[in-house]
Tab-separated table of N, CA and C in Angstrom:
chain	number	residue	atom	x	y	z
A	1	MET	N	112.009	129.764	45.590
A	1	MET	CA	112.606	127.876	44.804
A	1	MET	C	112.035	127.237	45.491
A	2	ASP	N	111.096	126.758	44.521
A	2	ASP	CA	110.782	125.669	44.706
A	2	ASP	C	110.922	123.934	44.928
A	3	LYS	N	111.830	124.156	44.066
A	3	LYS	CA	112.621	122.617	43.749
A	3	LYS	C	114.350	122.925	43.427
A	4	VAL	N	114.744	122.940	44.417
A	4	VAL	CA	116.178	122.914	44.521
A	4	VAL	C	116.393	121.244	44.429
A	5	ASN	N	117.720	120.668	44.026
A	5	ASN	CA	118.244	119.457	44.193
A	5	ASN	C	118.817	119.448	44.927
A	6	ARG	N	118.958	118.144	45.682
A	6	ARG	CA	119.547	118.040	47.545
A	6	ARG	C	121.124	117.425	47.300
A	7	SER	N	121.027	116.800	45.771
A	7	SER	CA	122.926	116.939	45.565
A	7	SER	C	122.675	118.002	44.371
A	8	ASP	N	124.980	118.288	44.427
A	8	ASP	CA	124.907	119.349	43.539
A	8	ASP	C	126.538	118.965	43.242
A	9	ARG	N	126.583	119.855	42.561
A	9	ARG	CA	128.382	119.543	41.568
A	9	ARG	C	128.637	121.172	41.582
A	10	VAL	N	130.396	121.323	43.030
A	10	VAL	CA	130.823	121.785	42.724
A	10	VAL	C	132.310	121.895	42.350
A	11	ILE	N	133.281	122.795	42.036
A	11	ILE	CA	134.710	122.488	41.919
A	11	ILE	C	135.382	123.180	43.197
A	12	GLY	N	136.347	122.286	43.590
A	12	GLY	CA	136.366	122.276	44.460
A	12	GLY	C	138.647	122.213	44.764
A	13	LYS	N	138.874	121.888	45.397
A	13	LYS	CA	140.473	121.603	45.489
A	13	LYS	C	140.810	121.441	44.547
A	14	GLY	N	141.831	121.593	43.514
A	14	GLY	CA	142.681	121.004	42.433
A	14	GLY	C	142.134	120.753	41.933
A	15	ASN	N	140.801	121.836	41.680
A	15	ASN	CA	139.719	122.164	40.479
A	15	ASN	C	139.027	120.891	39.956
A	16	LYS	N	139.305	120.158	41.046
A	16	LYS	CA	137.948	118.638	40.386
A	16	LYS	C	136.945	119.453	40.982
A	17	GLU	N	135.900	118.435	40.202
A	17	GLU	CA	134.575	118.323	39.960
A	17	GLU	C	134.319	117.617	41.287
A	18	ARG	N	133.029	117.875	42.108
A	18	ARG	CA	132.459	116.885	43.389
A	18	ARG	C	131.348	116.705	43.466
A	19	LEU	N	130.846	116.017	43.712
A	19	LEU	CA	129.270	115.845	44.214
A	19	LEU	C	128.927	115.727	45.532
A	20	VAL	N	128.469	117.124	45.935
A	20	VAL	CA	128.210	117.336	47.371
A	20	VAL	C	126.110	116.853	47.822
A	21	LEU	N	126.618	116.199	48.529
A	21	LEU	CA	125.337	115.636	49.767
A	21	LEU	C	124.867	115.915	50.507
A	22	CYS	N	123.792	116.034	50.623
A	22	CYS	CA	123.493	116.783	52.030
A	22	CYS	C	122.741	116.129	53.098
A	23	SER	N	123.018	115.642	54.099
A	23	SER	CA	121.679	115.578	54.960
A	23	SER	C	121.137	116.227	55.162
A	24	ASP	N	120.115	115.135	55.993
A	24	ASP	CA	118.880	116.422	56.565
A	24	ASP	C	118.279	117.528	56.853
A	25	ASN	N	119.523	117.239	58.100
A	25	ASN	CA	119.845	118.290	59.112
A	25	ASN	C	120.367	119.154	58.468
A	26	VAL	N	121.565	119.354	57.448
A	26	VAL	CA	122.215	120.040	56.476
A	26	VAL	C	121.318	120.728	56.003
A	27	TRP	N	119.900	120.172	55.299
A	27	TRP	CA	119.017	120.467	53.812
A	27	TRP	C	117.807	121.519	54.579
A	28	GLU	N	117.472	121.293	55.724
A	28	GLU	CA	116.966	122.282	56.469
A	28	GLU	C	117.418	123.283	56.761
A	29	TYR	N	118.777	123.460	56.988
A	29	TYR	CA	119.768	124.995	57.379
A	29	TYR	C	119.635	126.312	55.736
A	30	LEU	N	119.645	124.773	54.980
A	30	LEU	CA	120.180	124.817	53.496
A	30	LEU	C	118.880	125.716	52.815
A	31	SER	N	117.746	125.163	53.039
A	31	SER	CA	116.396	125.336	52.432
A	31	SER	C	116.292	126.770	53.174
A	32	GLU	N	116.273	126.871	54.366
A	32	GLU	CA	116.074	128.524	54.742
A	32	GLU	C	116.785	129.253	53.936
A	33	TRP	N	118.372	129.186	53.960
A	33	TRP	CA	119.508	130.208	53.319
A	33	TRP	C	118.893	130.393	52.010
A	34	LEU	N	118.514	129.342	51.552
A	34	LEU	CA	118.859	129.623	49.332
A	34	LEU	C	117.777	130.094	48.732
A	35	PRO	N	116.467	130.108	49.653
A	35	PRO	CA	115.375	131.371	48.910
A	35	PRO	C	115.776	133.148	49.357
A	36	TYR	N	116.187	133.146	50.744
A	36	TYR	CA	116.597	134.419	50.742
A	36	TYR	C	118.378	134.935	49.698
A	37	ARG	N	119.097	133.714	49.895
A	37	ARG	CA	119.739	134.035	49.168
A	37	ARG	C	119.636	134.587	47.827
A	38	GLU	N	118.862	133.620	46.868
A	38	GLU	CA	118.568	133.754	45.927
A	38	GLU	C	117.599	135.432	45.805
A	39	LYS	N	116.934	135.897	46.089
A	39	LYS	CA	116.359	136.880	45.970
A	39	LYS	C	117.801	138.238	45.946
A	40	THR	N	118.806	138.042	46.736
A	40	THR	CA	120.327	138.724	46.254
A	40	THR	C	121.254	138.297	45.518
A	41	LEU	N	120.632	137.428	45.169
A	41	LEU	CA	121.611	137.252	43.432
A	41	LEU	C	122.206	138.423	43.045
A	42	SER	N	123.325	138.498	42.712
A	42	SER	CA	123.661	139.553	42.013
A	42	SER	C	124.441	138.672	40.918
A	43	VAL	N	123.726	139.498	39.106
A	43	VAL	CA	124.173	138.684	37.913
A	43	VAL	C	125.590	138.169	37.975
A	44	GLY	N	125.570	136.597	37.478
A	44	GLY	CA	126.899	135.770	36.878
A	44	GLY	C	127.352	135.933	38.190
A	45	ILE	N	126.977	136.004	39.728
A	45	ILE	CA	127.231	135.556	40.962
A	45	ILE	C	127.280	134.600	41.666
A	46	PRO	N	127.458	133.025	41.358
A	46	PRO	CA	126.524	132.521	41.630
A	46	PRO	C	126.395	132.031	42.996
A	47	ASN	N	127.412	132.264	43.843
A	47	ASN	CA	127.692	131.684	44.489
A	47	ASN	C	127.074	131.360	46.034
A	48	ILE	N	126.710	130.676	46.437
A	48	ILE	CA	126.122	129.963	47.699
A	48	ILE	C	125.838	130.888	49.057
A	49	PHE	N	127.325	130.784	48.661
A	49	PHE	CA	127.945	131.504	50.524
A	49	PHE	C	128.544	132.523	50.175
A	50	CYS	N	128.287	133.479	50.835
A	50	CYS	CA	129.209	134.802	50.906
A	50	CYS	C	129.499	135.757	52.196
A	51	PRO	N	130.279	137.033	52.061
A	51	PRO	CA	129.926	137.277	53.026
A	51	PRO	C	129.331	137.698	53.628
A	52	ILE	N	128.640	138.060	55.395
A	52	ILE	CA	127.722	139.048	55.490
A	52	ILE	C	128.424	139.797	56.738
A	53	TYR	N	128.223	141.076	56.626
A	53	TYR	CA	128.410	141.706	57.700
A	53	TYR	C	127.411	142.229	58.923
A	54	LYS	N	128.115	143.043	59.634
A	54	LYS	CA	127.472	143.193	60.721
A	54	LYS	C	126.031	144.224	60.282
A	55	GLY	N	124.891	144.347	60.262
A	55	GLY	CA	124.398	144.895	60.324
A	55	GLY	C	123.390	144.044	58.780
A	56	THR	N	123.708	142.412	59.260
A	56	THR	CA	122.772	141.807	58.217
A	56	THR	C	123.385	142.123	56.332
A	57	HIS	N	124.091	142.730	56.151
A	57	HIS	CA	125.250	143.663	54.333
A	57	HIS	C	125.207	141.841	54.136
A	58	ILE	N	124.557	141.910	53.512
A	58	ILE	CA	125.211	140.470	52.160
A	58	ILE	C	126.128	140.909	51.288
A	59	ASP	N	126.673	140.878	51.380
A	59	ASP	CA	128.057	140.945	49.775
A	59	ASP	C	127.560	139.926	49.133
A	60	THR	N	127.388	140.211	47.463
A	60	THR	CA	126.985	139.128	47.230
A	60	THR	C	127.608	138.991	45.976
A	61	SER	N	129.190	139.604	45.662
A	61	SER	CA	129.740	139.942	44.238
A	61	SER	C	130.977	139.093	44.890
A	62	ARG	N	130.771	138.716	45.695
A	62	ARG	CA	132.255	137.075	46.179
A	62	ARG	C	132.018	136.633	46.569
A	63	PRO	N	132.550	135.333	46.620
A	63	PRO	CA	132.263	134.165	47.430
A	63	PRO	C	133.167	134.652	48.944
A	64	LEU	N	133.111	133.669	49.994
A	64	LEU	CA	133.324	133.353	51.368
A	64	LEU	C	134.911	133.476	51.058
A	65	THR	N	135.899	133.532	51.750
A	65	THR	CA	137.824	133.544	51.536
A	65	THR	C	137.921	132.555	52.337
A	66	GLU	N	138.904	131.774	51.749
A	66	GLU	CA	139.364	130.799	52.698
A	66	GLU	C	139.725	131.002	54.461
A	67	SER	N	139.973	132.406	54.697
A	67	SER	CA	140.308	132.827	55.815
A	67	SER	C	139.336	132.853	56.298
A	68	ALA	N	137.890	133.235	56.188
A	68	ALA	CA	136.593	134.105	56.889
A	68	ALA	C	136.488	132.015	56.803
A	69	ILE	N	136.843	131.140	56.047
A	69	ILE	CA	135.617	129.638	56.197
A	69	ILE	C	136.648	129.107	57.771
A	70	TYR	N	137.861	129.219	57.833
A	70	TYR	CA	138.861	128.898	58.973
A	70	TYR	C	138.900	129.481	59.894
A	71	ALA	N	137.821	130.299	60.009
A	71	ALA	CA	137.403	131.547	61.381
A	71	ALA	C	136.636	131.371	62.193
A	72	MET	N	135.306	130.547	61.211
A	72	MET	CA	134.121	130.407	62.212
A	72	MET	C	134.126	129.388	62.677
A	73	PRO	N	134.947	127.989	62.602
A	73	PRO	CA	134.621	126.814	63.321
A	73	PRO	C	135.648	127.636	64.524
A	74	ARG	N	136.567	128.757	64.913
A	74	ARG	CA	138.080	129.149	65.225
A	74	ARG	C	137.245	129.610	66.276
A	75	LYS	N	136.162	130.856	65.828
A	75	LYS	CA	135.350	131.488	66.449
A	75	LYS	C	134.520	130.804	67.278
A	76	CYS	N	133.421	129.875	66.835
A	76	CYS	CA	132.637	128.579	67.417
A	76	CYS	C	133.250	127.967	69.041
A	77	ALA	N	134.652	128.038	68.314
A	77	ALA	CA	135.618	126.737	69.796
A	77	ALA	C	136.208	127.621	70.671
A	78	SER	N	135.757	129.168	70.531
A	78	SER	CA	136.815	129.948	71.628
A	78	SER	C	135.343	130.371	72.067
A	79	GLU	N	134.060	130.464	71.516
A	79	GLU	CA	133.022	130.672	72.461
A	79	GLU	C	132.445	130.184	72.890
A	80	SER	N	132.865	128.687	72.432
A	80	SER	CA	131.974	127.406	73.033
A	80	SER	C	133.522	126.464	74.101
A	81	GLU	N	134.480	126.582	74.311
A	81	GLU	CA	136.028	127.083	75.147
A	81	GLU	C	136.204	125.368	75.203
A	82	VAL	N	136.111	125.498	73.635
A	82	VAL	CA	136.370	123.785	73.455
A	82	VAL	C	137.486	124.262	72.325
A	83	GLN	N	138.153	123.266	72.884
A	83	GLN	CA	139.518	122.673	71.874
A	83	GLN	C	140.012	123.394	70.448
A	84	GLU	N	140.384	124.590	70.050
A	84	GLU	CA	140.335	124.578	68.685
A	84	GLU	C	139.963	124.321	67.001
A	85	PHE	N	139.627	124.206	66.496
A	85	PHE	CA	139.105	123.318	65.146
A	85	PHE	C	139.260	123.926	64.183
A	86	THR	N	139.290	123.126	62.876
A	86	THR	CA	139.734	123.212	62.072
A	86	THR	C	138.691	122.916	60.820
A	87	PRO	N	137.998	123.448	60.005
A	87	PRO	CA	137.412	122.548	58.891
A	87	PRO	C	137.593	121.582	58.152
A	88	HIS	N	138.481	121.201	58.547
A	88	HIS	CA	139.264	119.755	58.471
A	88	HIS	C	138.553	118.825	59.314
A	89	ASP	N	138.207	119.693	60.507
A	89	ASP	CA	138.456	118.486	61.778
A	89	ASP	C	136.881	117.832	61.508
A	90	LEU	N	136.381	119.212	60.999
A	90	LEU	CA	134.334	119.047	60.692
A	90	LEU	C	134.850	117.385	59.354
A	91	ARG	N	135.650	117.799	57.942
A	91	ARG	CA	135.204	116.603	57.925
A	91	ARG	C	135.517	115.596	58.497
A	92	ARG	N	136.708	115.215	59.223
A	92	ARG	CA	137.114	114.075	59.742
A	92	ARG	C	135.958	113.858	60.285
A	93	THR	N	135.507	114.042	61.557
A	93	THR	CA	134.174	113.754	62.094
A	93	THR	C	132.809	113.424	61.409
A	94	PHE	N	132.285	113.726	60.250
A	94	PHE	CA	131.565	113.394	59.286
A	94	PHE	C	132.046	112.327	58.962
A	95	ALA	N	133.079	112.127	58.494
A	95	ALA	CA	133.045	110.622	58.092
A	95	ALA	C	133.778	109.215	59.496
A	96	THR	N	134.162	110.106	60.028
A	96	THR	CA	134.128	109.308	61.120
A	96	THR	C	132.665	108.383	61.468
A	97	ARG	N	131.212	109.171	61.991
A	97	ARG	CA	130.014	109.248	62.010
A	97	ARG	C	129.300	108.543	60.716
A	98	LEU	N	129.980	108.575	59.448
A	98	LEU	CA	129.513	108.031	58.363
A	98	LEU	C	130.059	106.356	58.840
A	99	PHE	N	131.281	106.131	59.516
A	99	PHE	CA	131.814	104.997	59.794
A	99	PHE	C	130.757	104.348	60.382
A	100	GLU	N	130.793	105.025	61.591
A	100	GLU	CA	130.164	104.650	62.904
A	100	GLU	C	128.861	104.159	62.171
A	101	ASN	N	128.083	105.113	61.437
A	101	ASN	CA	126.412	104.137	60.888
A	101	ASN	C	126.768	103.151	60.346
A	102	GLY	N	127.610	102.140	59.779
A	102	GLY	CA	128.287	101.403	59.312
A	102	GLY	C	127.905	101.469	57.955
A	103	ASN	N	128.714	102.796	56.916
A	103	ASN	CA	128.677	102.369	56.104
A	103	ASN	C	130.064	101.578	55.664
A	104	ASP	N	130.427	101.653	54.534
A	104	ASP	CA	131.453	101.261	53.730
A	104	ASP	C	132.317	102.332	53.769
A	105	ALA	N	133.997	101.872	52.936
A	105	ALA	CA	134.546	102.626	52.845
A	105	ALA	C	134.339	103.187	51.511
A	106	ASN	N	134.059	102.805	50.937
A	106	ASN	CA	134.031	103.769	49.625
A	106	ASN	C	132.330	104.699	49.397
A	107	VAL	N	131.422	104.327	49.921
A	107	VAL	CA	130.593	105.365	50.668
A	107	VAL	C	130.955	106.159	51.525
A	108	VAL	N	132.001	106.114	52.549
A	108	VAL	CA	132.543	107.626	52.856
A	108	VAL	C	134.036	107.762	51.670
A	109	ARG	N	134.125	107.513	51.243
A	109	ARG	CA	135.179	108.322	50.085
A	109	ARG	C	134.387	109.399	48.605
A	110	GLU	N	132.953	108.522	48.745
A	110	GLU	CA	132.176	109.035	47.571
A	110	GLU	C	131.886	110.431	48.756
A	111	ASN	N	131.383	110.367	50.370
A	111	ASN	CA	130.795	111.676	50.582
A	111	ASN	C	131.860	112.222	50.980
A	112	ILE	N	133.097	112.166	51.247
A	112	ILE	CA	133.997	113.219	51.363
A	112	ILE	C	134.931	113.532	50.627
A	113	GLY	N	134.437	113.086	49.340
A	113	GLY	CA	134.778	113.465	48.223
A	113	GLY	C	136.809	113.447	47.952
A	114	LEU	N	136.980	112.084	48.247
A	114	LEU	CA	138.231	111.274	48.724
A	114	LEU	C	138.351	110.504	46.857
A	115	SER	N	139.656	110.240	46.124
A	115	SER	CA	139.265	109.915	45.396
A	115	SER	C	140.050	108.306	45.169
A	116	SER	N	141.017	108.142	46.515
A	116	SER	CA	142.044	106.710	46.975
A	116	SER	C	140.586	106.216	47.974
A	117	ILE	N	140.563	104.953	47.576
A	117	ILE	CA	140.305	104.322	49.043
A	117	ILE	C	140.819	104.611	50.151
A	118	LEU	N	142.283	104.406	48.730
A	118	LEU	CA	143.083	104.138	51.169
A	118	LEU	C	143.566	104.794	51.648
A	119	THR	N	142.996	106.494	50.716
A	119	THR	CA	142.596	107.653	51.764
A	119	THR	C	142.028	107.450	52.435
A	120	THR	N	140.965	107.457	52.153
A	120	THR	CA	139.568	107.319	53.351
A	120	THR	C	139.628	106.200	54.382
A	121	GLN	N	140.564	105.427	54.288
A	121	GLN	CA	140.771	104.233	55.319
A	121	GLN	C	141.065	105.193	56.458
A	122	ARG	N	142.450	105.968	56.300
A	122	ARG	CA	142.809	107.081	57.555
A	122	ARG	C	141.749	107.731	58.313
A	123	TYR	N	140.697	107.944	57.288
A	123	TYR	CA	139.923	108.696	58.442
A	123	TYR	C	138.740	107.567	59.347
A	124	ASP	N	138.923	106.061	59.327
A	124	ASP	CA	138.366	105.356	60.226
A	124	ASP	C	139.239	105.393	61.102
A	125	LYS	N	138.461	105.984	62.469
A	125	LYS	CA	139.370	105.888	63.455
A	125	LYS	C	138.036	104.911	64.729
A	126	ARG	N	137.412	104.044	64.041
A	126	ARG	CA	136.613	103.098	65.404
A	126	ARG	C	137.835	102.942	65.927
A	127	ASP	N	137.536	102.359	67.449
A	127	ASP	CA	138.296	102.367	67.945
A	127	ASP	C	138.057	100.817	67.897
A	128	LYS	N	139.872	100.442	69.008
A	128	LYS	CA	140.300	99.076	68.630
A	128	LYS	C	139.963	97.756	69.095
A	129	GLU	N	138.667	97.849	70.181
A	129	GLU	CA	137.892	96.993	71.249
A	129	GLU	C	136.946	96.580	69.844
A	130	ARG	N	136.817	97.279	69.896
A	130	ARG	CA	135.468	96.947	68.552
A	130	ARG	C	135.589	95.787	67.844
A	131	ALA	N	137.574	95.919	67.523
A	131	ALA	CA	137.884	95.287	66.208
A	131	ALA	C	137.809	93.833	66.631
A	132	ARG	N	138.672	94.151	68.119
A	132	ARG	CA	139.084	92.694	68.845
A	132	ARG	C	137.599	92.232	69.095
A	133	GLN	N	136.868	92.980	69.524
A	133	GLN	CA	134.967	92.015	69.935
A	133	GLN	C	134.987	91.581	68.675
A	134	ALA	N	134.888	92.390	67.576
A	134	ALA	CA	134.669	91.264	66.345
A	134	ALA	C	135.671	89.795	65.864
A	135	SER	N	136.772	90.030	66.743
A	135	SER	CA	137.795	88.564	66.308
A	135	SER	C	137.687	87.445	67.071
A	136	ARG	N	136.900	88.317	68.375
A	136	ARG	CA	136.845	87.086	69.723
A	136	ARG	C	135.270	85.857	68.884
A	137	ASN	N	134.338	86.789	68.029
A	137	ASN	CA	133.084	85.942	67.757
A	137	ASN	C	133.615	85.198	66.053
A	138	VAL	N	134.534	85.704	65.685
A	138	VAL	CA	134.979	85.012	64.571
A	138	VAL	C	135.115	83.014	65.120
A	139	ARG	N	134.479	82.010	64.567
A	139	ARG	CA	134.522	80.838	64.622
A	139	ARG	C	135.033	80.108	63.756
A	140	LEU	N	136.577	79.446	63.636
A	140	LEU	CA	136.952	78.495	62.855
A	140	LEU	C	136.523	77.410	62.330
A	141	PHE	N	135.789	76.756	63.579
A	141	PHE	CA	135.648	75.396	63.339
A	141	PHE	C	134.048	75.454	63.881
């Protein structure tokens, strides 16, 4: 697989088509996985992610289930003695990092696949002290 787009469209919740964008870091991992996955593709089964069982047996006939996706962060949390978290916690963290890097709400909205800017604003958890500091620096005269 010489050339793969660094963005692609997927069908998500509510049967909505979404643009998926990857960071350089995520792309490194995907670049390692995709050639291997391509070798194991079953005809007509386009799933990028699929179950991998003990002994590295890959079941290419079906996608990961929702429960398997929820189990992964739960397992990582228990192994690292971190409070339990969900895939949605990862989404919130990604949105927070985008905001912290100076991106506006519309850029964050597009990256996390939301349709409403109002919903996106709920993800902005930057601290109140930053807001206080910003208001102190505003000069009216």
